[in-house]
PDB file of C-alpha atoms in Angstrom:
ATOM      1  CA  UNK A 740      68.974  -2.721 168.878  1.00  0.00           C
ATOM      2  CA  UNK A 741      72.484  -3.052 170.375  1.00  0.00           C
ATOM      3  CA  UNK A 742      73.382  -6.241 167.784  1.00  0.00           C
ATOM      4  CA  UNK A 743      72.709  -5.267 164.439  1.00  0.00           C
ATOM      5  CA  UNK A 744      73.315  -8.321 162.438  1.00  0.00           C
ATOM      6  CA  UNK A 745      74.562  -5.783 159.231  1.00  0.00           C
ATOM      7  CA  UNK A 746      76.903  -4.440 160.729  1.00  0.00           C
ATOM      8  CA  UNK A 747      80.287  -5.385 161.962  1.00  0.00           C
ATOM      9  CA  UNK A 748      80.889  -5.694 166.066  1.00  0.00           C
ATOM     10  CA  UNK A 749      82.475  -2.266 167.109  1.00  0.00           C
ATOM     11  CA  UNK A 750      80.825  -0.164 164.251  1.00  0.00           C
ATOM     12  CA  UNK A 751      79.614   3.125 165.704  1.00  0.00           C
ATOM     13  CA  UNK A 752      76.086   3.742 166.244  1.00  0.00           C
ATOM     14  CA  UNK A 753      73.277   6.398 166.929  1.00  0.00           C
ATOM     15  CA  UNK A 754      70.234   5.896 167.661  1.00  0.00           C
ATOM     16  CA  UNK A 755      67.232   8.846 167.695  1.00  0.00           C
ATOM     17  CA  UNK A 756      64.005   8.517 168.445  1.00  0.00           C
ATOM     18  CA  UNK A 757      61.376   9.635 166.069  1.00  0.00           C
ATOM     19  CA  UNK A 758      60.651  12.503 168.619  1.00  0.00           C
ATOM     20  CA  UNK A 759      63.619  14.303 168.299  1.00  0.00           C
ATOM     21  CA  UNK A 760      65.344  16.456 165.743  1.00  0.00           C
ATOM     22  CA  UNK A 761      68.864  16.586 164.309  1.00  0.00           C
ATOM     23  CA  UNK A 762      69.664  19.744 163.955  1.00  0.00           C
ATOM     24  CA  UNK A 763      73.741  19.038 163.531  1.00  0.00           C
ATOM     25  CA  UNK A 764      76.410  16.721 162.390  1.00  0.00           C
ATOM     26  CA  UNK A 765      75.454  12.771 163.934  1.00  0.00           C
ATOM     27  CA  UNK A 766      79.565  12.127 163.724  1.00  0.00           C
ATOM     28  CA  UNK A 767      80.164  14.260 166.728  1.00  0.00           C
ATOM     29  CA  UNK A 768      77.277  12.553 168.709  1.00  0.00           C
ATOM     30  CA  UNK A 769      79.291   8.531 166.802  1.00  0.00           C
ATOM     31  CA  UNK A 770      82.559   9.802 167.637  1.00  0.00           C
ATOM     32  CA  UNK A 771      81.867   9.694 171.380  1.00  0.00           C
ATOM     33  CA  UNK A 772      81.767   5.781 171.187  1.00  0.00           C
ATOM     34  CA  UNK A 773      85.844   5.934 170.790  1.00  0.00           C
ATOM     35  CA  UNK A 774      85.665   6.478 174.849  1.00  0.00           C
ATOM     36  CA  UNK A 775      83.234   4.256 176.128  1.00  0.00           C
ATOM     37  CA  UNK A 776      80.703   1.697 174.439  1.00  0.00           C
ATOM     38  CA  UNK A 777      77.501   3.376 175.413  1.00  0.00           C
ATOM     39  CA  UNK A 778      76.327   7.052 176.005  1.00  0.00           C
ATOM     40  CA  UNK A 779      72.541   8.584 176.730  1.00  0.00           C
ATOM     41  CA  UNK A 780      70.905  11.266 177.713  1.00  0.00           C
ATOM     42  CA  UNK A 781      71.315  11.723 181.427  1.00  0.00           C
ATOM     43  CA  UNK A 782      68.447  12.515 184.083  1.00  0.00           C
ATOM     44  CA  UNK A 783      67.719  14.829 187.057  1.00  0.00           C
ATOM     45  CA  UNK A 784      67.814  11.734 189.261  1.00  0.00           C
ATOM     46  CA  UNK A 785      70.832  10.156 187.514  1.00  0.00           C
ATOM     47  CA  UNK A 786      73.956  11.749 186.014  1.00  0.00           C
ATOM     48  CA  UNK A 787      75.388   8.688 185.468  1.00  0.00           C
ATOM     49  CA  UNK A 788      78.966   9.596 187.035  1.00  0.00           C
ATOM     50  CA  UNK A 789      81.260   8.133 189.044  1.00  0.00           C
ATOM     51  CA  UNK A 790      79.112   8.529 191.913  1.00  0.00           C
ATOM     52  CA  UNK A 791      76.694   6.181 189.921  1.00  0.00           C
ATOM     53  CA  UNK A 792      79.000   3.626 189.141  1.00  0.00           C
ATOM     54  CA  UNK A 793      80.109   3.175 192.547  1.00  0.00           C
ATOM     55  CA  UNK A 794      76.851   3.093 194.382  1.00  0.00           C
ATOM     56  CA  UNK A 795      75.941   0.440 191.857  1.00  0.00           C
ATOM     57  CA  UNK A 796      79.019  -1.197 192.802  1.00  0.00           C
ATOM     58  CA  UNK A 797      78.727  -0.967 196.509  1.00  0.00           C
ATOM     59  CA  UNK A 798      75.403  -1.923 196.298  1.00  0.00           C
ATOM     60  CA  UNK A 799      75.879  -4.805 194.563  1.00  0.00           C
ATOM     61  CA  UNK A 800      73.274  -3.640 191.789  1.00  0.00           C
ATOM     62  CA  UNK A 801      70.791  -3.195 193.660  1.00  0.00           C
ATOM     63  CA  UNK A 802      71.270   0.951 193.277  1.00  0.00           C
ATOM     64  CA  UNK A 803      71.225   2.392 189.529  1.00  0.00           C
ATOM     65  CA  UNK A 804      70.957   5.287 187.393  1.00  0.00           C
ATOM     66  CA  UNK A 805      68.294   5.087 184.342  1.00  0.00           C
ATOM     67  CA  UNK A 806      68.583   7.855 181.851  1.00  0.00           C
ATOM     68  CA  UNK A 807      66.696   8.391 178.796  1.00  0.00           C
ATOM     69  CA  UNK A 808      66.075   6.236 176.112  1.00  0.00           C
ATOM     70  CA  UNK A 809      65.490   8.872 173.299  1.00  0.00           C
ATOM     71  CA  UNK A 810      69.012   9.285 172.286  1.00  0.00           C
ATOM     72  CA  UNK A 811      71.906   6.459 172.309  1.00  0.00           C
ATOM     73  CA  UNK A 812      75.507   6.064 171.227  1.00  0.00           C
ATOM     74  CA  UNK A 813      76.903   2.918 171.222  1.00  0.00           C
ATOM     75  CA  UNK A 814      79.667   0.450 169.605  1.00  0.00           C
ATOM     76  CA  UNK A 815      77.514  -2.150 167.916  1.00  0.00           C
ATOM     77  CA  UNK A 816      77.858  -5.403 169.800  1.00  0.00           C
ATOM     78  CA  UNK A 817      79.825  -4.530 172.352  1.00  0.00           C
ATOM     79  CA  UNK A 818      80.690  -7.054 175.282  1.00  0.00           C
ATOM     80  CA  UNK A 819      77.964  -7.024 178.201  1.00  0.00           C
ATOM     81  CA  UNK A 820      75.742  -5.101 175.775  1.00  0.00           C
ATOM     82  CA  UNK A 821      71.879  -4.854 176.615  1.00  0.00           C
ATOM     83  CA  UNK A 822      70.350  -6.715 174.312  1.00  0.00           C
ATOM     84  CA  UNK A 823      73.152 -10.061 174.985  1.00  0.00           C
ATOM     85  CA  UNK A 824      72.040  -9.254 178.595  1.00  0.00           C
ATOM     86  CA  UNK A 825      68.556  -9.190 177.497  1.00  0.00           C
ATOM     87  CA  UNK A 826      68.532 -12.198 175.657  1.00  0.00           C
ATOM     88  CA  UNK A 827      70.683 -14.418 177.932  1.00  0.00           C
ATOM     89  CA  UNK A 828      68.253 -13.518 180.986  1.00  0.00           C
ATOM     90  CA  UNK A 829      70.895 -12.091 183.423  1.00  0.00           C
ATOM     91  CA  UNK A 830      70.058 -12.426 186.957  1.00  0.00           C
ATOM     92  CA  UNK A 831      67.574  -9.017 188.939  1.00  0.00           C
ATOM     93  CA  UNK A 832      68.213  -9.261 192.468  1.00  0.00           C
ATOM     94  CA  UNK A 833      64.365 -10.246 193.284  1.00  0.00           C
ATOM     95  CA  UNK A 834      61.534 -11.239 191.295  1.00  0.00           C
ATOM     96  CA  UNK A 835      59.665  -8.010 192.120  1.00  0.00           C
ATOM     97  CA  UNK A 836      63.097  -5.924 190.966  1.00  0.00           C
ATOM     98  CA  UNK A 837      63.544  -7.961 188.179  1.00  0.00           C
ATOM     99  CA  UNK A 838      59.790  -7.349 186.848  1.00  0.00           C
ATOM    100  CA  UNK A 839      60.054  -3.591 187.509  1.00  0.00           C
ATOM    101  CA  UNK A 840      63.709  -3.635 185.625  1.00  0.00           C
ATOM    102  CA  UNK A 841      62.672  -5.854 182.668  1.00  0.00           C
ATOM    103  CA  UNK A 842      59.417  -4.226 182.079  1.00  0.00           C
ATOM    104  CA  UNK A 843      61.328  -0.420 181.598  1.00  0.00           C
ATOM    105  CA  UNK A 844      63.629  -0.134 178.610  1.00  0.00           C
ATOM    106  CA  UNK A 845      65.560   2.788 180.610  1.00  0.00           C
ATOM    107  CA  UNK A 846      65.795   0.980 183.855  1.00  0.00           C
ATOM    108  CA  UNK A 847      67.133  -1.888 182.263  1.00  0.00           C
ATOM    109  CA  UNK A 848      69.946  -0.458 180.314  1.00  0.00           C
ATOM    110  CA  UNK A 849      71.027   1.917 183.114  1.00  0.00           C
ATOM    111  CA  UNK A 850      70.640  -1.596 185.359  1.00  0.00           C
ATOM    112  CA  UNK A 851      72.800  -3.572 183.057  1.00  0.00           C
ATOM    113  CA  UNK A 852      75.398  -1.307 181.751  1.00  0.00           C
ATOM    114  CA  UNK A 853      76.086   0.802 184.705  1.00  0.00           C
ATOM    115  CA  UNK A 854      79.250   0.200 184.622  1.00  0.00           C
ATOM    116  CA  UNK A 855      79.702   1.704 181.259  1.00  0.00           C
ATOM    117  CA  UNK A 856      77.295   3.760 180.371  1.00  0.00           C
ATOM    118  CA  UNK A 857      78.183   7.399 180.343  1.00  0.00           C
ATOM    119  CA  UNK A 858      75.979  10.428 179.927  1.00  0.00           C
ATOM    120  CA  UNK A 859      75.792  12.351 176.737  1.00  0.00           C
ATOM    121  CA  UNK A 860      77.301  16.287 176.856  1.00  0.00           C
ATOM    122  CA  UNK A 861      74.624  18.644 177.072  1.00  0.00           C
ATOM    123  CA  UNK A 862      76.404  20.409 173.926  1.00  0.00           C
ATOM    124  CA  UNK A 863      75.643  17.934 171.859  1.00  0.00           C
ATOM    125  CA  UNK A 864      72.156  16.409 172.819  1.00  0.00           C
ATOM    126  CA  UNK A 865      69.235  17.367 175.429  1.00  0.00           C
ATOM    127  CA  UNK A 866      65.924  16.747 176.017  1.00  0.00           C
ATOM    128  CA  UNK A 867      63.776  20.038 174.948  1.00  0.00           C
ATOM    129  CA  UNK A 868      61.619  20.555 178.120  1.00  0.00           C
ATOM    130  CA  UNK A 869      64.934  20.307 180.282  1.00  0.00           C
ATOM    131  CA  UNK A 870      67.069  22.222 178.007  1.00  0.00           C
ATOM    132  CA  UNK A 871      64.819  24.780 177.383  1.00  0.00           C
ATOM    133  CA  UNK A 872      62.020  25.277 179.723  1.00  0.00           C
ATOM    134  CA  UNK A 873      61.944  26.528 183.583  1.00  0.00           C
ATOM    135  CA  UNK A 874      59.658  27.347 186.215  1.00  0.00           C
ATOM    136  CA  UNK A 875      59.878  30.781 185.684  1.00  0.00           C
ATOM    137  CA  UNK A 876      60.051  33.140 182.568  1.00  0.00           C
ATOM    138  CA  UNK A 877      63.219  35.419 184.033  1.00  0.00           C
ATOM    139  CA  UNK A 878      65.187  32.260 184.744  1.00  0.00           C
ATOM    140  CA  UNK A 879      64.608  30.822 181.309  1.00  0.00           C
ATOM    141  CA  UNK A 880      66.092  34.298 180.291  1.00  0.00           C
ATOM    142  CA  UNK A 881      68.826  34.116 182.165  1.00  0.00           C
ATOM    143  CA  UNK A 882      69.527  30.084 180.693  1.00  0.00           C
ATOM    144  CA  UNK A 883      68.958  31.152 177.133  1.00  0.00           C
ATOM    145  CA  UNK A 884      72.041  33.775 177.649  1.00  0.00           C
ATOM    146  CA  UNK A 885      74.379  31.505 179.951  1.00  0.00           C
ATOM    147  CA  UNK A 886      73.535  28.666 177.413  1.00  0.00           C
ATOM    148  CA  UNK A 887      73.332  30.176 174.013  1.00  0.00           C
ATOM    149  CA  UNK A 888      76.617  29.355 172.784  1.00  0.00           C
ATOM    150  CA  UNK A 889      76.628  25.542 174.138  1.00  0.00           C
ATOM    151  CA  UNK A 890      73.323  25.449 172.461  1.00  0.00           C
ATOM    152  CA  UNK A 891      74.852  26.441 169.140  1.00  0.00           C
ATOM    153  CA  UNK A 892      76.541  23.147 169.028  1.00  0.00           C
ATOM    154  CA  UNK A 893      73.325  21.124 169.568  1.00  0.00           C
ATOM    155  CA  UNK A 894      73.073  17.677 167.406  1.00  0.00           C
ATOM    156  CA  UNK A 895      69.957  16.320 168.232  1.00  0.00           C
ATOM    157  CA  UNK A 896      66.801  18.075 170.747  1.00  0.00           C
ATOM    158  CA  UNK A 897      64.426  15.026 171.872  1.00  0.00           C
ATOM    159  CA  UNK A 898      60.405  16.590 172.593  1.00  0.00           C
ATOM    160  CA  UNK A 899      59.372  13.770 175.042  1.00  0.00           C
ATOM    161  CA  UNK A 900      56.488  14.608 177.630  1.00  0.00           C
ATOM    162  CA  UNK A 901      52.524  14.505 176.659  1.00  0.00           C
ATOM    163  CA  UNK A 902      52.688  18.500 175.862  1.00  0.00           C
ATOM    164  CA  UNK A 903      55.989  19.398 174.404  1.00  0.00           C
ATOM    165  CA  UNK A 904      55.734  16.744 171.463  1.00  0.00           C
ATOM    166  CA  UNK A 905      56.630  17.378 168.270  1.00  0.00           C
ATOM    167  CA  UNK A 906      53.351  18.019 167.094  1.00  0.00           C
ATOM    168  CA  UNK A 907      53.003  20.974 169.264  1.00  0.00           C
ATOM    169  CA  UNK A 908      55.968  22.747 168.903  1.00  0.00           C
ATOM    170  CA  UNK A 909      55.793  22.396 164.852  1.00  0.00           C
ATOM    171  CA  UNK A 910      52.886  24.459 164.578  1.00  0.00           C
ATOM    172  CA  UNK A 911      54.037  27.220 167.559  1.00  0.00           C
ATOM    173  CA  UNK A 912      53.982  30.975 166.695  1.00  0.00           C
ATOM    174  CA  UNK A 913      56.724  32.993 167.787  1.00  0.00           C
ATOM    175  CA  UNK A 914      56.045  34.191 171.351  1.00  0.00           C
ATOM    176  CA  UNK A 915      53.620  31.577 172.326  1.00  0.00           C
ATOM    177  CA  UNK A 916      53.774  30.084 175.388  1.00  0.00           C
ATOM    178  CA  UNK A 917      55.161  26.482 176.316  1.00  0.00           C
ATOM    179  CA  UNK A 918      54.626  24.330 179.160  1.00  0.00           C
ATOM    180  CA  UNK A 919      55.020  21.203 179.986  1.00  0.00           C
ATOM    181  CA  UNK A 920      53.574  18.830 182.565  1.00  0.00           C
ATOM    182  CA  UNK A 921      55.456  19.703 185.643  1.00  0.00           C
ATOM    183  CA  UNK A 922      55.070  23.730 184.934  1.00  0.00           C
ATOM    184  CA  UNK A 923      58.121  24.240 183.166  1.00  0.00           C
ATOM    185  CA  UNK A 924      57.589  27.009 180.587  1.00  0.00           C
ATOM    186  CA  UNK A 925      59.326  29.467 178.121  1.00  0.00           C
ATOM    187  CA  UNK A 926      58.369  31.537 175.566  1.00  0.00           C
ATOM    188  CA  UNK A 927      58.634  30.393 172.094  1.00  0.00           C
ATOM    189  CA  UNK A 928      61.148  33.439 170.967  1.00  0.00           C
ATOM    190  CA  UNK A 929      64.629  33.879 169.353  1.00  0.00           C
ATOM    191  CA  UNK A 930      65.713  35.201 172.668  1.00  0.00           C
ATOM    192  CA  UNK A 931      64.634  32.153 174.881  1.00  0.00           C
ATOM    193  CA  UNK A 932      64.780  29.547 172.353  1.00  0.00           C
ATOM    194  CA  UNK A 933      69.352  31.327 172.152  1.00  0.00           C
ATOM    195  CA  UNK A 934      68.327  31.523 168.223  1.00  0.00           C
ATOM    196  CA  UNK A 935      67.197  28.358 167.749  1.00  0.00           C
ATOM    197  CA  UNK A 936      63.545  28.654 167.349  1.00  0.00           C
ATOM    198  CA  UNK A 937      63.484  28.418 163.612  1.00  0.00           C
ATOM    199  CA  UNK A 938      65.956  25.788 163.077  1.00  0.00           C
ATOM    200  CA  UNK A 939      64.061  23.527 165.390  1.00  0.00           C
ATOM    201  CA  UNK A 940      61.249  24.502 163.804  1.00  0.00           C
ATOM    202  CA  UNK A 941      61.735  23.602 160.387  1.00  0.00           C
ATOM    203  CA  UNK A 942      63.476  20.375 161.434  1.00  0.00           C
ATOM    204  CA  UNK A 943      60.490  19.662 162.650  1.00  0.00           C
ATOM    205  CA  UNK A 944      58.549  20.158 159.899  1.00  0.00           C
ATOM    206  CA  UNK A 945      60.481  18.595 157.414  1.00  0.00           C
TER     207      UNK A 945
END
Protein backbone atom coordinates (compact mmCIF):
# COMPACT_ATOMS: atom_id res chain seq x y z
CA UNK A 1 0.00 0.00 0.00
CA UNK A 2 2.88 2.39 0.81
CA UNK A 3 4.61 1.73 -2.97
CA UNK A 4 2.17 2.30 -5.49
CA UNK A 5 3.87 1.39 -8.65
CA UNK A 6 1.51 4.38 -10.59
CA UNK A 7 2.53 6.78 -8.94
CA UNK A 8 5.67 8.75 -8.61
CA UNK A 9 7.90 8.37 -5.12
CA UNK A 10 6.83 11.43 -2.91
CA UNK A 11 3.23 11.77 -4.40
CA UNK A 12 0.79 12.43 -1.56
CA UNK A 13 -1.48 9.84 -0.42
CA UNK A 14 -4.71 8.98 1.63
CA UNK A 15 -5.83 6.12 2.42
CA UNK A 16 -9.65 5.38 4.03
CA UNK A 17 -10.99 2.47 4.93
CA UNK A 18 -14.27 1.38 3.56
CA UNK A 19 -15.68 2.00 7.15
CA UNK A 20 -15.35 5.47 7.29
CA UNK A 21 -16.90 8.51 5.71
CA UNK A 22 -15.52 11.66 4.09
CA UNK A 23 -17.43 14.16 5.02
CA UNK A 24 -14.72 17.12 3.88
CA UNK A 25 -12.00 18.14 1.58
CA UNK A 26 -9.15 14.86 1.40
CA UNK A 27 -6.38 17.84 0.47
CA UNK A 28 -6.32 19.03 4.01
CA UNK A 29 -6.00 15.40 5.39
CA UNK A 30 -2.76 15.06 1.75
CA UNK A 31 -1.42 18.27 2.67
CA UNK A 32 -0.23 17.02 6.07
CA UNK A 33 2.39 14.75 4.25
CA UNK A 34 4.50 18.18 3.50
CA UNK A 35 5.66 17.67 7.40
CA UNK A 36 6.32 14.23 7.88
CA UNK A 37 5.97 11.02 5.56
CA UNK A 38 3.31 9.23 7.50
CA UNK A 39 0.28 10.28 9.73
CA UNK A 40 -2.71 7.98 11.45
CA UNK A 41 -5.16 8.03 13.65
CA UNK A 42 -3.74 7.99 17.14
CA UNK A 43 -4.89 5.69 20.18
CA UNK A 44 -5.75 5.92 23.92
CA UNK A 45 -2.62 3.86 24.58
CA UNK A 46 -0.45 5.69 22.00
CA UNK A 47 -0.36 9.36 20.98
CA UNK A 48 2.41 8.87 19.03
CA UNK A 49 4.49 12.00 20.42
CA UNK A 50 7.67 12.68 21.35
CA UNK A 51 7.30 10.69 24.34
CA UNK A 52 6.74 7.74 21.83
CA UNK A 53 9.57 8.28 19.78
CA UNK A 54 11.91 8.34 22.53
CA UNK A 55 10.81 5.36 24.51
CA UNK A 56 11.13 3.54 21.22
CA UNK A 57 14.46 4.93 21.03
CA UNK A 58 15.63 4.20 24.49
CA UNK A 59 14.28 1.02 24.27
CA UNK A 60 15.88 0.06 21.43
CA UNK A 61 12.42 -0.91 19.73
CA UNK A 62 11.42 -2.97 21.87
CA UNK A 63 8.62 -0.16 23.23
CA UNK A 64 6.06 1.25 20.48
CA UNK A 65 3.00 3.04 19.81
CA UNK A 66 0.36 1.29 17.29
CA UNK A 67 -2.43 3.52 16.19
CA UNK A 68 -5.15 2.82 13.88
CA UNK A 69 -5.08 1.55 10.62
CA UNK A 70 -8.41 3.05 9.27
CA UNK A 71 -7.06 6.29 8.15
CA UNK A 72 -3.37 7.01 6.65
CA UNK A 73 -1.44 9.86 5.10
CA UNK A 74 1.59 9.20 3.61
CA UNK A 75 4.29 10.29 0.80
CA UNK A 76 4.18 7.36 -1.58
CA UNK A 77 7.44 5.47 -1.30
CA UNK A 78 9.00 7.12 1.15
CA UNK A 79 12.47 5.89 2.61
CA UNK A 80 12.04 3.22 5.55
CA UNK A 81 8.41 2.94 4.44
CA UNK A 82 6.33 -0.18 5.73
CA UNK A 83 5.82 -2.08 3.04
CA UNK A 84 10.08 -1.84 1.91
CA UNK A 85 10.32 -2.88 5.62
CA UNK A 86 7.80 -5.47 5.05
CA UNK A 87 9.17 -6.89 2.13
CA UNK A 88 12.90 -6.80 2.99
CA UNK A 89 12.09 -8.76 6.39
CA UNK A 90 13.61 -6.23 8.89
CA UNK A 91 14.79 -7.69 12.02
CA UNK A 92 11.74 -8.08 15.52
CA UNK A 93 13.71 -8.30 18.52
CA UNK A 94 12.49 -12.09 19.27
CA UNK A 95 10.74 -14.60 17.37
CA UNK A 96 7.71 -14.41 19.69
CA UNK A 97 7.77 -10.27 19.15
CA UNK A 98 8.34 -10.60 15.74
CA UNK A 99 5.18 -13.05 15.22
CA UNK A 100 2.96 -10.81 17.38
CA UNK A 101 4.35 -7.57 15.25
CA UNK A 102 4.12 -9.17 11.77
CA UNK A 103 0.83 -10.77 12.30
CA UNK A 104 -0.93 -6.98 13.26
CA UNK A 105 -1.00 -4.47 10.44
CA UNK A 106 -1.12 -1.59 13.26
CA UNK A 107 1.60 -2.97 15.39
CA UNK A 108 3.76 -3.26 12.59
CA UNK A 109 3.60 0.15 11.13
CA UNK A 110 3.69 1.90 14.53
CA UNK A 111 6.85 -0.79 15.11
CA UNK A 112 8.57 0.21 11.96
CA UNK A 113 7.96 3.81 11.45
CA UNK A 114 8.06 5.07 14.93
CA UNK A 115 10.30 7.29 14.24
CA UNK A 116 8.14 9.07 11.81
CA UNK A 117 4.93 8.45 12.15
CA UNK A 118 2.87 11.24 13.57
CA UNK A 119 -0.72 11.26 14.72
CA UNK A 120 -3.47 12.74 12.69
CA UNK A 121 -5.32 16.18 14.30
CA UNK A 122 -8.45 15.33 15.79
CA UNK A 123 -9.93 18.29 13.51
CA UNK A 124 -9.47 16.62 10.69
CA UNK A 125 -10.04 12.78 11.29
CA UNK A 126 -11.36 10.54 14.37
CA UNK A 127 -12.61 7.42 15.01
CA UNK A 128 -16.61 7.74 15.68
CA UNK A 129 -16.95 5.77 18.99
CA UNK A 130 -13.97 7.93 20.46
CA UNK A 131 -15.00 11.12 18.99
CA UNK A 132 -18.36 10.87 19.76
CA UNK A 133 -19.40 8.51 22.39
CA UNK A 134 -18.76 8.51 26.40
CA UNK A 135 -19.61 6.69 29.36
CA UNK A 136 -22.11 8.91 30.32
CA UNK A 137 -24.94 10.92 28.50
CA UNK A 138 -24.10 14.52 30.43
CA UNK A 139 -20.44 14.18 29.51
CA UNK A 140 -21.16 13.48 25.87
CA UNK A 141 -23.16 16.82 26.27
CA UNK A 142 -20.68 18.60 27.57
CA UNK A 143 -18.02 17.12 24.46
CA UNK A 144 -20.55 17.87 21.77
CA UNK A 145 -20.39 21.76 23.00
CA UNK A 146 -16.50 21.96 23.85
CA UNK A 147 -16.01 20.09 20.46
CA UNK A 148 -18.57 21.36 18.07
CA UNK A 149 -16.58 23.74 16.25
CA UNK A 150 -13.33 21.36 15.85
CA UNK A 151 -15.87 18.92 14.67
CA UNK A 152 -17.03 21.28 11.93
CA UNK A 153 -13.77 20.78 10.25
CA UNK A 154 -13.99 16.95 10.24
CA UNK A 155 -12.59 15.15 6.86
CA UNK A 156 -13.11 11.73 7.38
CA UNK A 157 -15.17 9.77 10.73
CA UNK A 158 -13.95 5.93 10.72
CA UNK A 159 -17.10 3.46 12.48
CA UNK A 160 -14.72 0.61 13.60
CA UNK A 161 -15.95 -1.67 16.60
CA UNK A 162 -18.58 -4.75 16.13
CA UNK A 163 -21.62 -2.21 17.09
CA UNK A 164 -20.92 1.20 15.79
CA UNK A 165 -20.39 -0.02 12.05
CA UNK A 166 -21.61 1.60 9.35
CA UNK A 167 -24.44 -0.48 8.93
CA UNK A 168 -25.85 0.56 12.17
CA UNK A 169 -25.52 4.01 12.27
CA UNK A 170 -27.01 4.35 8.49
CA UNK A 171 -30.27 3.23 9.45
CA UNK A 172 -30.34 5.23 13.17
CA UNK A 173 -33.37 7.47 13.99
CA UNK A 174 -32.75 10.64 15.52
CA UNK A 175 -32.55 10.17 19.31
CA UNK A 176 -31.73 6.57 19.35
CA UNK A 177 -29.34 5.33 21.45
CA UNK A 178 -25.62 4.24 20.60
CA UNK A 179 -23.27 2.11 22.31
CA UNK A 180 -20.50 0.51 21.68
CA UNK A 181 -18.63 -2.44 23.15
CA UNK A 182 -16.90 -0.94 26.08
CA UNK A 183 -20.25 1.15 27.19
CA UNK A 184 -19.55 4.20 25.48
CA UNK A 185 -22.85 5.78 24.39
CA UNK A 186 -24.57 8.99 23.02
CA UNK A 187 -27.62 9.83 21.71
CA UNK A 188 -28.06 9.97 18.08
CA UNK A 189 -29.20 13.92 18.07
CA UNK A 190 -28.14 17.24 16.42
CA UNK A 191 -27.10 18.31 19.84
CA UNK A 192 -24.68 15.34 20.66
CA UNK A 193 -23.78 14.40 17.26
CA UNK A 194 -22.45 19.12 17.33
CA UNK A 195 -24.78 19.07 13.99
CA UNK A 196 -23.40 16.44 12.35
CA UNK A 197 -25.90 13.73 12.53
CA UNK A 198 -27.28 14.18 9.07
CA UNK A 199 -24.20 14.76 7.20
CA UNK A 200 -22.78 11.56 8.53
CA UNK A 201 -25.74 10.12 7.84
CA UNK A 202 -26.21 10.57 4.33
CA UNK A 203 -22.50 9.96 3.71
CA UNK A 204 -23.24 6.95 4.83
CA UNK A 205 -25.83 6.13 2.79
CA UNK A 206 -24.61 7.22 -0.32
Amino acid sequence: MFEIDVLPPGTPCVYVDLDSVIIGDLGKVAALTLTAPLWTLPTLRARLDAWSRLRWRLSRGRRYGAGNSSVFAYRNAFPGNPTAKFRNKTPVFGRAASDDIRSNDDRFIGWSCQDVIRPLPTQLAVRFRIEFLEVTFWMNRIKARYRRKARQSLVVVTFDGALTKPAVIATLRDGAVITDHHGRRARWTDLEMSGLRQTMQDALQD
